[in-house]
Structures are given as C-alpha cells and as structure tokens.
CSV table of C-alpha atoms in Angstrom, one decimal:
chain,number,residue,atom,x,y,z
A,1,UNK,CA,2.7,34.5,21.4
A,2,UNK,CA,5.8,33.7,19.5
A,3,UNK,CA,6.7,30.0,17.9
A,4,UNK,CA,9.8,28.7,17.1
A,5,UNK,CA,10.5,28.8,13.2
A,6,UNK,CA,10.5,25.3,11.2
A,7,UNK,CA,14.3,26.4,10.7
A,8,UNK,CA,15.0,26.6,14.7
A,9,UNK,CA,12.7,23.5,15.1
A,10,UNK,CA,15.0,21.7,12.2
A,11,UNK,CA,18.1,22.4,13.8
A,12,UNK,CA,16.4,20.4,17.2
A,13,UNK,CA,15.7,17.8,15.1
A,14,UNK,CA,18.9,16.9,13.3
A,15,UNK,CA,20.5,16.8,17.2
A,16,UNK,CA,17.9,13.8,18.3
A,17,UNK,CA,18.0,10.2,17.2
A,18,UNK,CA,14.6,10.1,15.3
A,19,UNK,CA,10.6,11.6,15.6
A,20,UNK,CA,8.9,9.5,18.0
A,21,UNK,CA,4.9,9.8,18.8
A,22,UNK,CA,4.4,7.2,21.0
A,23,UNK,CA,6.0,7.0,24.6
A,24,UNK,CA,5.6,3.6,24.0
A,25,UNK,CA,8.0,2.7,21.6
A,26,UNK,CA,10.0,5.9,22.7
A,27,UNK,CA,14.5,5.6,22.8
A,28,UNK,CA,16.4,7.9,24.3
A,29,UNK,CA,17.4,11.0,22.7
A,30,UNK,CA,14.2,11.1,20.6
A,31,UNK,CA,12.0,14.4,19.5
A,32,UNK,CA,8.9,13.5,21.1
A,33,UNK,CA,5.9,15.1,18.8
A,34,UNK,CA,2.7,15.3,21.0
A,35,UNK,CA,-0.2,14.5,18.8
A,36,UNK,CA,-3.8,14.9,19.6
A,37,UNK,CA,-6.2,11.9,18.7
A,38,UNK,CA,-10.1,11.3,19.4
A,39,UNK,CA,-9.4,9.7,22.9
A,40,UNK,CA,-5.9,10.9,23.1
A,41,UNK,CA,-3.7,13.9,24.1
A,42,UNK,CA,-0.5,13.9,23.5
A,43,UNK,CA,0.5,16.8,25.1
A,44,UNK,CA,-0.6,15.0,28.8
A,45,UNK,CA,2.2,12.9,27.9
A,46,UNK,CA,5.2,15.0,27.1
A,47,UNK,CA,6.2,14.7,30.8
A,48,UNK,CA,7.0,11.0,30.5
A,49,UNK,CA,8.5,11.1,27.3
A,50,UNK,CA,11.0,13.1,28.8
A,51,UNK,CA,11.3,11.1,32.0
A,52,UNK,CA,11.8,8.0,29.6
A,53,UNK,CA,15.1,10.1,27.6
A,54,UNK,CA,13.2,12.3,25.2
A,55,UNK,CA,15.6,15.1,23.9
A,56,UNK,CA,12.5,17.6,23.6
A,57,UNK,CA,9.3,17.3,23.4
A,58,UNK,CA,7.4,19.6,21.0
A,59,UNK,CA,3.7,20.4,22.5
A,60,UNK,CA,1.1,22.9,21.6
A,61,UNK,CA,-0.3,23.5,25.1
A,62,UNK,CA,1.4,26.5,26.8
A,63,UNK,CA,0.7,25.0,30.4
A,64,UNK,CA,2.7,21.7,29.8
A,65,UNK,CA,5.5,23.9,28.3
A,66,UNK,CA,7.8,24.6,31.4
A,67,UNK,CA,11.4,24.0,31.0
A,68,UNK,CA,13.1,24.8,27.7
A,69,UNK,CA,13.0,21.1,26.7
A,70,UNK,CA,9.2,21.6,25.8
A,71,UNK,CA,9.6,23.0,22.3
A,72,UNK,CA,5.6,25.0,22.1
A,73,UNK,CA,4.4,25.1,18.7
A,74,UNK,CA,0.7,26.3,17.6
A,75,UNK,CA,-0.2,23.2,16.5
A,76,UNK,CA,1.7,19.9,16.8
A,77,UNK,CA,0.2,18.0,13.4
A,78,UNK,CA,0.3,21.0,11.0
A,79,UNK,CA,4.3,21.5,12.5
A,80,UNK,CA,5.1,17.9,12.3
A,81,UNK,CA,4.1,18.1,8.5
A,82,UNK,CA,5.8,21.3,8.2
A,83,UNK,CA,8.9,19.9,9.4
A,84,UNK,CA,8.7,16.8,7.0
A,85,UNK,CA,8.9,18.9,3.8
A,86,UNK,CA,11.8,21.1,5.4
A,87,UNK,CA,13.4,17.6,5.8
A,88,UNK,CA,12.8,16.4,2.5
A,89,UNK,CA,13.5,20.1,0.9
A,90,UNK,CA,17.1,19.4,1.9
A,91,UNK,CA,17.4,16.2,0.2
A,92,UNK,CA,17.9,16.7,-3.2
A,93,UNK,CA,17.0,13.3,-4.1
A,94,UNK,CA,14.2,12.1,-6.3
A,95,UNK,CA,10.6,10.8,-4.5
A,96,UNK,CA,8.2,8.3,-6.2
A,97,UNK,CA,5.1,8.6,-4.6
A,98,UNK,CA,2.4,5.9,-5.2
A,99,UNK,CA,-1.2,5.5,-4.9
A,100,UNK,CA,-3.8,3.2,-5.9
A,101,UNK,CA,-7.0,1.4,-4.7
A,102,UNK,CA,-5.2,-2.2,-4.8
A,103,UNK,CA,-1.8,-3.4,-4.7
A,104,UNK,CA,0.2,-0.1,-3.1
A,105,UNK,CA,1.8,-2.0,-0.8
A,106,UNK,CA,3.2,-5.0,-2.9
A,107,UNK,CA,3.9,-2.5,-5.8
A,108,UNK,CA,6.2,-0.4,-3.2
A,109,UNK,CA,8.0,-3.2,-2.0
A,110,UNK,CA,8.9,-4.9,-5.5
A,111,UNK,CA,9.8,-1.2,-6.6
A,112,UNK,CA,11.9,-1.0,-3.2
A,113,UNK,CA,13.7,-4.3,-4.0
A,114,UNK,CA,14.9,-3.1,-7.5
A,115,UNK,CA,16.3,0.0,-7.1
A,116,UNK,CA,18.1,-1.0,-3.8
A,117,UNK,CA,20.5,-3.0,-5.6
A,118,UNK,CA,21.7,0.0,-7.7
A,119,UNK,CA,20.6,2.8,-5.1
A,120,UNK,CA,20.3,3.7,-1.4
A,121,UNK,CA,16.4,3.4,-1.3
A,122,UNK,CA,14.4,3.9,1.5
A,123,UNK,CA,10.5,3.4,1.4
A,124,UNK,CA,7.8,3.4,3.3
A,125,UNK,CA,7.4,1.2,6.4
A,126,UNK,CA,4.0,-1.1,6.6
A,127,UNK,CA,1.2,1.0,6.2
A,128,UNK,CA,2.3,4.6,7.1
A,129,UNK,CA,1.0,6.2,4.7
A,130,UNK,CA,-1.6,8.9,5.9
A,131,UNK,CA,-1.2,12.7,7.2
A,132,UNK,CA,0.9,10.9,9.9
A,133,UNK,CA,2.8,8.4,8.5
A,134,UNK,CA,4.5,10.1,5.4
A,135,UNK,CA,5.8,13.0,7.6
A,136,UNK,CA,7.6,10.4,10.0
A,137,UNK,CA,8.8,8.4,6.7
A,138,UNK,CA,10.0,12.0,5.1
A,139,UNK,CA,11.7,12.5,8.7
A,140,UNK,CA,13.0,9.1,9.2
A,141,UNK,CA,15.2,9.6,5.6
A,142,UNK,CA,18.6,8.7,6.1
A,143,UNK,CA,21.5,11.5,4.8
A,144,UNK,CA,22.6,9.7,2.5
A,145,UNK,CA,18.9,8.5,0.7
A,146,UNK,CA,19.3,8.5,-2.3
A,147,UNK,CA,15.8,7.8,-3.8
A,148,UNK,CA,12.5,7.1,-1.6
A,149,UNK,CA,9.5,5.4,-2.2
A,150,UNK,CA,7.0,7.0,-0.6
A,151,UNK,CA,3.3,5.3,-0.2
A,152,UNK,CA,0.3,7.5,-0.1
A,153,UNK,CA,-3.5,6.0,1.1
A,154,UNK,CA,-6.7,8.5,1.4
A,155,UNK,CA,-10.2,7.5,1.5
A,156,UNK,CA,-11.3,11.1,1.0
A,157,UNK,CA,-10.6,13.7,-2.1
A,158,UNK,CA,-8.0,16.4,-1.3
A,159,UNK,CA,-6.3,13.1,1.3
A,160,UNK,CA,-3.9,13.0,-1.9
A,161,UNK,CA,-3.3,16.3,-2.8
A,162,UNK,CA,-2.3,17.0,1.1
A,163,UNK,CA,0.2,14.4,1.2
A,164,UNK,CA,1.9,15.8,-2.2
A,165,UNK,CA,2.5,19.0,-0.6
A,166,UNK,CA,4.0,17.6,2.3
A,167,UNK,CA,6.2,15.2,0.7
A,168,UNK,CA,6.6,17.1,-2.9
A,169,UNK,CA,7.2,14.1,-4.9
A,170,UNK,CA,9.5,14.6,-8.3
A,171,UNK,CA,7.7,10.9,-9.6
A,172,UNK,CA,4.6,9.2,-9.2
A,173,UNK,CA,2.4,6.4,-10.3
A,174,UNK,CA,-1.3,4.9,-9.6
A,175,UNK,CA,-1.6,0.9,-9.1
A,176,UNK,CA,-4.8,1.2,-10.3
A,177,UNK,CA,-8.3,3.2,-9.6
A,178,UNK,CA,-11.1,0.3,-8.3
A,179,UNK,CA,-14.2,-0.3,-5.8
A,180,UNK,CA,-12.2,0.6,-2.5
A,181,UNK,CA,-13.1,3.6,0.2
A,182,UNK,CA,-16.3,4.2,-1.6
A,183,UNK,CA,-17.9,5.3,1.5
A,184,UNK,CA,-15.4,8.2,2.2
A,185,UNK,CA,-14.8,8.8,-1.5
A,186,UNK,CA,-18.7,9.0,-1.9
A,187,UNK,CA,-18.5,6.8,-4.8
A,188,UNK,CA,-16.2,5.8,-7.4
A,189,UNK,CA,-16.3,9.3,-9.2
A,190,UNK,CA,-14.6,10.8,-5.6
A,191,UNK,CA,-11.9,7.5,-5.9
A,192,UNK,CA,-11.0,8.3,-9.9
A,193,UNK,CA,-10.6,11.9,-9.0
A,194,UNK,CA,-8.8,11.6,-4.8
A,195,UNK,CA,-6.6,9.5,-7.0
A,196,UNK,CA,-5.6,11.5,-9.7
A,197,UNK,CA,-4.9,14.5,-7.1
A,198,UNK,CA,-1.2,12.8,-7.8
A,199,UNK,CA,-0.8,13.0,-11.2
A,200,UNK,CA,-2.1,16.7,-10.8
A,201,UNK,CA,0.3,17.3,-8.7
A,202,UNK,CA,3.2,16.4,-11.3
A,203,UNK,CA,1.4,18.4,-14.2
A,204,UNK,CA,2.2,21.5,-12.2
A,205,UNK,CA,5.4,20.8,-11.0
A,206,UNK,CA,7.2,19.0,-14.2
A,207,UNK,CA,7.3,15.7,-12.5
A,208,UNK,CA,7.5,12.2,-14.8
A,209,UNK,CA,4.1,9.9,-14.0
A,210,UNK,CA,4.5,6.4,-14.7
A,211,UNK,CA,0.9,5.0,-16.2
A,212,UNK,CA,0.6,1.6,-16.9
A,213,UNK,CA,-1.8,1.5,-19.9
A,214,UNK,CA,-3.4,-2.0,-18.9
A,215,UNK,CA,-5.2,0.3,-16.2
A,216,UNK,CA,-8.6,1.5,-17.4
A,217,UNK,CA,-8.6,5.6,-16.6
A,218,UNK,CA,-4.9,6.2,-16.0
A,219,UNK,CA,-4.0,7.2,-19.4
A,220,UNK,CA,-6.6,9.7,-19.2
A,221,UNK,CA,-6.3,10.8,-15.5
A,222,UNK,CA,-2.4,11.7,-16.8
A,223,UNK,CA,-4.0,14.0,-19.6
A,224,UNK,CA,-1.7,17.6,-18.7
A,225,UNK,CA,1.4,15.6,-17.5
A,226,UNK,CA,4.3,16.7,-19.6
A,227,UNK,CA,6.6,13.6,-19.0
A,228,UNK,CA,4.6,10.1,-18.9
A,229,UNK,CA,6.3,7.2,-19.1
A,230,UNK,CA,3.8,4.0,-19.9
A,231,UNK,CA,4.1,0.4,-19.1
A,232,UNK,CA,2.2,-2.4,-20.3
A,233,UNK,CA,2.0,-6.4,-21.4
A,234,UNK,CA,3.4,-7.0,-24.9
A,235,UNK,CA,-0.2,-8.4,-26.0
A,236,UNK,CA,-1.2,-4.7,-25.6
A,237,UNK,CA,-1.8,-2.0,-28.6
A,238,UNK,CA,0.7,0.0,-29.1
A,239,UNK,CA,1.2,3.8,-28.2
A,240,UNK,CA,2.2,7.0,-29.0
A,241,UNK,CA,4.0,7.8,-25.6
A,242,UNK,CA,7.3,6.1,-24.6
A,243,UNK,CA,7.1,3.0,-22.6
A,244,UNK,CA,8.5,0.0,-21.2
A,245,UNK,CA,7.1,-3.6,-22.2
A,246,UNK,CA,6.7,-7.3,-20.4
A,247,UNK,CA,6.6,-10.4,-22.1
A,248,UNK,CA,3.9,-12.7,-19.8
A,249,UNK,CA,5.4,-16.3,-20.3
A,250,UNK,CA,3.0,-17.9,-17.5
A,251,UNK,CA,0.4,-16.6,-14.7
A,252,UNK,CA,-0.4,-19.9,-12.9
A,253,UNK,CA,1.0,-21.3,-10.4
A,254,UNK,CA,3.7,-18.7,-10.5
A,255,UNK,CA,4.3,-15.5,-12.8
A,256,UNK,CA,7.0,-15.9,-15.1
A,257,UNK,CA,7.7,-13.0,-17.1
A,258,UNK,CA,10.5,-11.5,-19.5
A,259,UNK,CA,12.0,-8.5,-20.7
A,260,UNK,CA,14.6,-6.8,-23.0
A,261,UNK,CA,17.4,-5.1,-21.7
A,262,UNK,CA,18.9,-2.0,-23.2
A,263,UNK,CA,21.1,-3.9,-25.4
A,264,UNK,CA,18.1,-5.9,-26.8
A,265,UNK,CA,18.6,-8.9,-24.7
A,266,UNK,CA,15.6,-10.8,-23.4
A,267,UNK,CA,15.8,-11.6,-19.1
A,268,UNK,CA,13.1,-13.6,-17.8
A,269,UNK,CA,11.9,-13.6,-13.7
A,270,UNK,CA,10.8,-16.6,-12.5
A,271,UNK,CA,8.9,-15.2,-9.3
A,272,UNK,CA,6.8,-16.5,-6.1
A,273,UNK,CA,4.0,-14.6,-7.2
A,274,UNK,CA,0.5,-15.7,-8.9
A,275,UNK,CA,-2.2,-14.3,-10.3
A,276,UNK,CA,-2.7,-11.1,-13.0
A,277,UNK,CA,-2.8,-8.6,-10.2
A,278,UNK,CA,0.2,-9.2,-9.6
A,279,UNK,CA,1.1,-9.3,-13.1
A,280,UNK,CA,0.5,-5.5,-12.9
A,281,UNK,CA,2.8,-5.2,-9.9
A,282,UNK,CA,5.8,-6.8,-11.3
A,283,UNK,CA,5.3,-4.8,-14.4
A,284,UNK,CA,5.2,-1.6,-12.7
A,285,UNK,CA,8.4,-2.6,-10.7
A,286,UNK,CA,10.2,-3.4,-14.2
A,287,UNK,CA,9.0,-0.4,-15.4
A,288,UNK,CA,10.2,2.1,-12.4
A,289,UNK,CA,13.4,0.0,-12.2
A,290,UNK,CA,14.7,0.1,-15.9
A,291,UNK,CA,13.9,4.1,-15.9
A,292,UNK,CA,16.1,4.4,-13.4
A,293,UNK,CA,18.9,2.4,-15.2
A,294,UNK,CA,18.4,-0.7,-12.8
A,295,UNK,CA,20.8,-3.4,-14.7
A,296,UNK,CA,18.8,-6.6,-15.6
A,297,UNK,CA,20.7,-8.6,-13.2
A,298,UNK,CA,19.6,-6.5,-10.4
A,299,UNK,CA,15.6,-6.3,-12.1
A,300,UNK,CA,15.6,-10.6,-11.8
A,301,UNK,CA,17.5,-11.0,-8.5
A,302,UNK,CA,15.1,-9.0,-7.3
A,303,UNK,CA,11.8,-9.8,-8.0
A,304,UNK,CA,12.7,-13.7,-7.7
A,305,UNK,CA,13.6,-13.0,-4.3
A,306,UNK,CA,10.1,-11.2,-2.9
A,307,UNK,CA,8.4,-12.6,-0.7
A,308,UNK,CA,5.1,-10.8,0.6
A,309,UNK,CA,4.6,-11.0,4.1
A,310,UNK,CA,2.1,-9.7,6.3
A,311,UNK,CA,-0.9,-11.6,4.8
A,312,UNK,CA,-1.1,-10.2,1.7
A,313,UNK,CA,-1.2,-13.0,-1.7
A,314,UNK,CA,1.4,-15.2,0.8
A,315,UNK,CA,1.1,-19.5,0.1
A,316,UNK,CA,1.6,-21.1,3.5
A,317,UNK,CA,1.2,-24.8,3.8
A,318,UNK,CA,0.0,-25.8,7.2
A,319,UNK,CA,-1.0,-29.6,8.3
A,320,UNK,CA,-1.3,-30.5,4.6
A,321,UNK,CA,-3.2,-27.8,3.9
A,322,UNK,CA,-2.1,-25.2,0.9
A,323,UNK,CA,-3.4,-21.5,2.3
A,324,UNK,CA,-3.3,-18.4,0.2
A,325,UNK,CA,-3.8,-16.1,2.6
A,326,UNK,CA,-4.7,-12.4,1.6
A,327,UNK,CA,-6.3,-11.0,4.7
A,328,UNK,CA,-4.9,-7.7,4.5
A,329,UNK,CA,-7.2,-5.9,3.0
A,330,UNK,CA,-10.4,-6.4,0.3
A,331,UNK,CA,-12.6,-4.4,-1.9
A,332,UNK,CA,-14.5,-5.4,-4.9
A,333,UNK,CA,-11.8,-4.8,-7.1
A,334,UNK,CA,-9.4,-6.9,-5.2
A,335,UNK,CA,-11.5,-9.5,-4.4
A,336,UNK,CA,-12.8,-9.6,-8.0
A,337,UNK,CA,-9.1,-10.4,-8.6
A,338,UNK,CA,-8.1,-13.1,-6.4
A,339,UNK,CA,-10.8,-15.0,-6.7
A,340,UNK,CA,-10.7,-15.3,-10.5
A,341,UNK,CA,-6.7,-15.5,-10.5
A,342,UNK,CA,-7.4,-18.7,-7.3
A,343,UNK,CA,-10.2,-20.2,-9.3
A,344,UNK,CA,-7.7,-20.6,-12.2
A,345,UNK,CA,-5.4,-22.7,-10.8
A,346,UNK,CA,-5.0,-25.9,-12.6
A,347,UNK,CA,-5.5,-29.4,-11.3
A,348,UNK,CA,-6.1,-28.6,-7.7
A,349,UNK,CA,-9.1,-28.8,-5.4
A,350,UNK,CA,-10.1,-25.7,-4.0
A,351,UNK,CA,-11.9,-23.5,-1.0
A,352,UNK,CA,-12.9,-20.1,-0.6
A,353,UNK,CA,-13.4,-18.4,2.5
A,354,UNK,CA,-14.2,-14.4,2.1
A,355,UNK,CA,-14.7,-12.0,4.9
A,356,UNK,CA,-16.7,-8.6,4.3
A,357,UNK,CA,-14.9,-5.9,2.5
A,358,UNK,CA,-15.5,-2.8,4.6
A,359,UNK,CA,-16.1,1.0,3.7
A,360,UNK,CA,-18.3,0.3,1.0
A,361,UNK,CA,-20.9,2.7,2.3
A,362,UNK,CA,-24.5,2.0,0.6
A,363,UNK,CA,-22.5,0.0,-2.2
A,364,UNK,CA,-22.3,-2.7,0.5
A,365,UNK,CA,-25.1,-4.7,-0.3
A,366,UNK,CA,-24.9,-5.0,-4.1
A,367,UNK,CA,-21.2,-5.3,-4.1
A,368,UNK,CA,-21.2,-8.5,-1.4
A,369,UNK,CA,-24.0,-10.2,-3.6
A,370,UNK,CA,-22.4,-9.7,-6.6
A,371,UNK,CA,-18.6,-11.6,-5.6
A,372,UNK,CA,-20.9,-14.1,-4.0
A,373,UNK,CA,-22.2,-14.5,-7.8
A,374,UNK,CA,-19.0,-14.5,-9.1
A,375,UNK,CA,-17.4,-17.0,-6.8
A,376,UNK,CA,-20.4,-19.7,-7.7
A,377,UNK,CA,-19.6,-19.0,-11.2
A,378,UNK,CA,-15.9,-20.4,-10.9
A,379,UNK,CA,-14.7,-24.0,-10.9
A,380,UNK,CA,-14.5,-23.1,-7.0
A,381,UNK,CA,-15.2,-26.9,-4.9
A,382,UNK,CA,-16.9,-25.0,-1.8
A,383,UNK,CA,-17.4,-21.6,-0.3
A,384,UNK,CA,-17.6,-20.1,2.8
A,385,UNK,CA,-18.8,-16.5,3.8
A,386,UNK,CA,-17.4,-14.6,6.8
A,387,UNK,CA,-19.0,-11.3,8.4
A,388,UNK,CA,-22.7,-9.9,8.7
A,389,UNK,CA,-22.2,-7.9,5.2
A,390,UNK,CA,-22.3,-11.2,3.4
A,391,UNK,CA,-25.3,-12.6,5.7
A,392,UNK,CA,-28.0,-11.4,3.1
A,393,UNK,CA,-26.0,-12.9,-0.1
A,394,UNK,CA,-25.1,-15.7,2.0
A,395,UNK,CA,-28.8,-16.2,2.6
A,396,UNK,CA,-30.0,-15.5,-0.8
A,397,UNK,CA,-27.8,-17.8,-2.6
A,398,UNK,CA,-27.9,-20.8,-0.5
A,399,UNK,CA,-23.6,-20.9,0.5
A,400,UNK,CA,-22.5,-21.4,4.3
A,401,UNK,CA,-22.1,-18.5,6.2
A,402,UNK,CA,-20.7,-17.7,9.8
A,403,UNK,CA,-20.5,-14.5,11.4
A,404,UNK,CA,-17.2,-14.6,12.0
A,405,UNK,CA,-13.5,-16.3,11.8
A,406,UNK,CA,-13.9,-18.0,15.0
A,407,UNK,CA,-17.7,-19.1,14.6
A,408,UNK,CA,-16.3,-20.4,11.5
A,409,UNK,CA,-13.3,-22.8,13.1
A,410,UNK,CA,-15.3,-23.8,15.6
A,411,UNK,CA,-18.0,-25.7,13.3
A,412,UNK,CA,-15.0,-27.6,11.3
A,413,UNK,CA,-12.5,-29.9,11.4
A,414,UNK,CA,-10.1,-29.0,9.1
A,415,UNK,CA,-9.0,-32.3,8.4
A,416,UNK,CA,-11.1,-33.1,4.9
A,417,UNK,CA,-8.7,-29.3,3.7
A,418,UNK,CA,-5.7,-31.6,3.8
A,419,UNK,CA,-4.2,-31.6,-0.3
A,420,UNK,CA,-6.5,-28.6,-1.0
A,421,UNK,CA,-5.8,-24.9,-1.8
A,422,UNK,CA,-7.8,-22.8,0.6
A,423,UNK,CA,-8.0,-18.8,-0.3
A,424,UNK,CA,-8.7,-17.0,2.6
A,425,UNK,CA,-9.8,-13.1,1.4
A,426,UNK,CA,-11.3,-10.1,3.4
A,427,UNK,CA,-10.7,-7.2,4.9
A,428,UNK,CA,-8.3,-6.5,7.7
A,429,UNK,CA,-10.6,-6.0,10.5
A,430,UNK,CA,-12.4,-9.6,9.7
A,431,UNK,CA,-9.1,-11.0,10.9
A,432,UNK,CA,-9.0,-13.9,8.6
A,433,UNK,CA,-5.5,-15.1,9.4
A,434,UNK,CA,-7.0,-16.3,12.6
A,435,UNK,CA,-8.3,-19.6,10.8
A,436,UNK,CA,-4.4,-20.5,9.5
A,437,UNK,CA,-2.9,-19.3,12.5
C-alpha cells in the first residue's frame, strides 16, 4: 500500500486553517489529525470532523478512508511529527528550545515577552510540550515567525532527544536539573542525563546552549558544546566562557534586579516576582534577550510587565487574605524553593498549605518527610498537609493533615487568615486552587 509523501501531505496542509486533534475544538477548514489514545480512537472520529467543516482528515485505518478527503497515512503520530519538522524545515528562523525540572514555563514566557518587542516570537502555548504538543506548536508557526520558543517536558530518557529531532532546535537552555519525574526517570541519574539529551543535541549540530552557571551540573552537562553562552548573578566566580551578568538589588517582597547595557549603562527591573527561583528565571530571560540584541528598554518593559497566571508563584488577595498560590505543579526541588523563598518574607504572618508532589516513585516517602522537616524549621506560623503522601510525615511529626483540598476547607473558617500570607504549593492533580477559589 502506497502513502502520500510528507511533501504531498504539506502541500494539504498549507491549504487548511490549522492542525486540529480534537473534533471538539474543531473550525472549519481544519486538517483533522486522527490520533490514537488508551481509551481513544481517533480514526472513529474522522467522519464527524468532516461533517463539522474539516478540510481533510488524515487517518491510518484503510476502512474509514473512503472519499479522497480521508488523507491514509501508516501511522497518524509518527506523520503528524513528520510533518512538524517539514514545517519547521521551511522556516529558516532560529528555535530556542527549553527544558528543565522547574520553572520551564515561567522561563518561556519572560523569554517570550523580551524578544517580542524586538521580534515576531511565537512560543509555546500552556503546557504543550510533549510528542504531541511541539508538533502542533511547530505547525501552528505563523509565516512570518521569526524566532520561536519552543518548550520541551519528558519524564523518561530519550522523551528529549525525540522532541529535538522533531523540532531541530538551532538554541537551547536547561532551567535547571532537580527532584521531579523521578519515577519515570528512575532516579535523578535518568533526570541529569533525559535532560542533557538537549544540550547533546546542539554538540552535534553547532547550536549555542545557554547555561546559567548558578545551576549545579549544567556547566558540565554542556561539556562538547562548541558555543556556550553563560549567565549568572554578579556575586558569582568568574569564568572562562562568555556570559551575561545580573546585579540582584532585592529578592523580597519583589525581585529587583539590574544590568548593563552594551554601552555600559546600568537598567534596573523592578518586577512582580519574588523569590530566588525566580531570580534564575529573570536571569535566563536577560540573558536570552541581550544575545539577541533585545534593547534595554524592551529587556525592562518587559519583565515589569509579567504577570504569571495559571497558578503558578501568582499573589492574589481574597477577603483580606494574601494567597501565593503555586498549584501548578511541585517536586522536591520546587517545593524546597518556595517554601524557603515564602518563609523569608519580612514582617508578615504566615501559612503553609502543601499538597503531595506526585511521580516520585519509591523517593515518595523520604522526600514528603523531609519538606515537612524543612517547613518546621522556618519562621513559618502554621502548617497544613494535603494528600495521603504526606499522611505518614504528617503523622510522624505532629502537623495537621487532611486528605484533601476540600476535607481541608471544610474543617476551617478562614476568617483568623485575614492579614496573613497563605502559600498554597502542590502538585497539579491535588487541585490546590480549590481552597482560594
């Protein structure tokens, strides 16, 4: 049986609107892909995508393929990523590709904001950033792109590695190597190396890694990468490799920072942002931006203007109450982080409630007791546990414990919160932003 080459299949696509793999969100004149999933078949849905004003509808079941609008292909994942890196091998634009156990997310949106104001930027959407989501990113590039930011998760080695070849990045950084998809990674050996599968990747194809050199292990996962450009605090030893520098001026309640511009003149960013995490992610984004000739102007406006949203680090006063809600997603690492960056807030009473951090495999145990340890070590007024994982540390230690968000609001009144700064940490599927919402 003969398929349709990536070339005939490209020439499809560039007649539709967009790639669409959900007849739920579906608009007419899309290129419906029919994916497979573990409860799902796409191709049983083909039919109504083209009902609903699908252009085509490429399937990789000859029985559903009937009229010539069913575009039969051997397999409708492997074709979908084919088709991305056609896409983005027409494009001769550069891709920075990012990675990271912790702030990916934050990182890519800060980098975003810089380089939009000097360059037609387009990045990834909210968290599509597996085998799936970077092909419809790749595929949703606008003609006249002119830089993309591309975010890449894994929680397995060779997750990386895949995504590279699909999306053939030119530059790339890692946020950081920490405690996060131990379970898939099989420890934190499998994260240091799934990780550096992107940095590999621009050794053998002459890419530029940026490596910030506060990071333990990047500087050494980069070993073999021709062109490394490094980033760090001004407080930091200094190197041998070129790099960008940040003057920290203040952490708590906000980051302030400053920086030299090309003709040796000093800008400083007042931001929304608090704590040394993201310290790390506005120096990556000053970093990235003045490489690629961002003027300082555009570097301050900004960064001052971010916002995160989707309940990641976001202050939300509600009823009197001061919530720093970061419920998107936790690991040791990250949770290490926010607590100690919360507890150092000046003058302020203060409450913690942390959820379980998922995927930690047989790490699970140790790793819950020990950020229950560290959270009674900080000038932290009360704290709260969320989720069966922390029932044994919860136990142990003597600290309130519920099994979930809504056991949790149903034994308080929230009134005594009023004037206080409440941190509300975990991992996405605790749904923590139930107890601000």
């Amino acid at each position: 049986m003969s398929y349709p080459s990536i070339e005939t299949l490209y020439s499809r696509f560039l007649t539709c609107s967009r790639v669409c793999t959900d007849t739920r969100q579906l608009q007419e004149g899309d290129l419906f892909f029919a994916l497979k999933g573990d409860n799902f078949d796409g191709n049983q849905f083909a039919a109504r995508a083209l009902a609903a004003g699908a252009a085509y509808a490429v399937v990789d079941d000859p029985q559903v393929a009937v009229t010539e609008q069913y575009l039969l292909v051997e397999n409708t994942l492997t074709t979908l990523q084919e088709l991305a890196r056609h896409r983005r091998r027409q494009l001769n634009i550069p891709i920075l590709a990012i990675t990271g156990s912790n702030g990916k997310t934050t990182t890519k949106e800060l980098i975003a904001a810089v380089l939009a104001t000097t360059h037609l930027t387009h990045f990834t959407q909210g968290n599509f950033n597996n085998h799936i989501g970077v092909p419809l990113t790749l595929l949703a590039l606008p003609d006249d792109t002119e830089i993309a930011v591309i975010e890449m998760g894994a929680n397995h080695v060779g997750e990386i590695a895949a995504l590279c070849e699909i999306a053939e990045p030119t530059h790339g950084l890692i946020t950081n190597v920490g405690l996060a998809h131990l379970e898939g990674f099989g420890g934190f050996d499998g994260v240091k190396r799934g990780k550096s599968e992107l940095y590999r990747y621009l050794a053998r194809h002459k890419g530029v890694a940026f490596v910030n050199l506060e990071e333990p292990y990047l500087a050494e996962l980069a070993q073999g990468v021709d062109r490394i450009i490094g980033y760090k605090l001004a407080a930091h030893p200094r190197v041998d490799i070129p790099y960008y520098e940040l003057q920290v001026k203040q952490i708590s309640p906000r980051i302030e920072v400053a920086f030299l511009d090309a003709r040796g003149q000093f800008h400083t960013i007042h931001s929304q942002l608090s704590g040394k995490h993201n310290l790390q992610n506005i120096s990556t984004a000053v970093a990235v931006a003045k490489y690629f000739k961002v003027p300082a102007a555009g570097i301050v406006a900004a960064i001052e203007n971010y916002r995160p949203v989707n309940n990641r680090s976001q202050w939300l006063e509600k009823e009197g109450i001061h919530y720093l809600l970061d419920a998107y997603n936790a690991n040791p690492t990250s949770m290490r982080a926010s607590l100690i960056s919360f507890a150092e807030l000046a003058d302020t009473d203060k409450i913690a409630i942390l959820g379980d951090m998922l995927e930690l495999g047989n790490q699970a145990a140790t790793e819950h007791l020990a950020i229950a340890q560290l959270a009674q070590t900080l000038p932290i007024g009360k704290i709260y546990l969320v989720g069966p994982l922390f029932q044994p540390a919860a136990e142990q230690l003597g600290i309130p414990h519920f099994q979930d968000a809504n056991q949790l609001l149903a034994a308080f009144d929230r009134s005594p919160w009023v004037g206080k700064h409440v941190l509300i940490k975990g991992s996405r599927g605790m749904r923590l932003e139930k107890i601000v919402d």
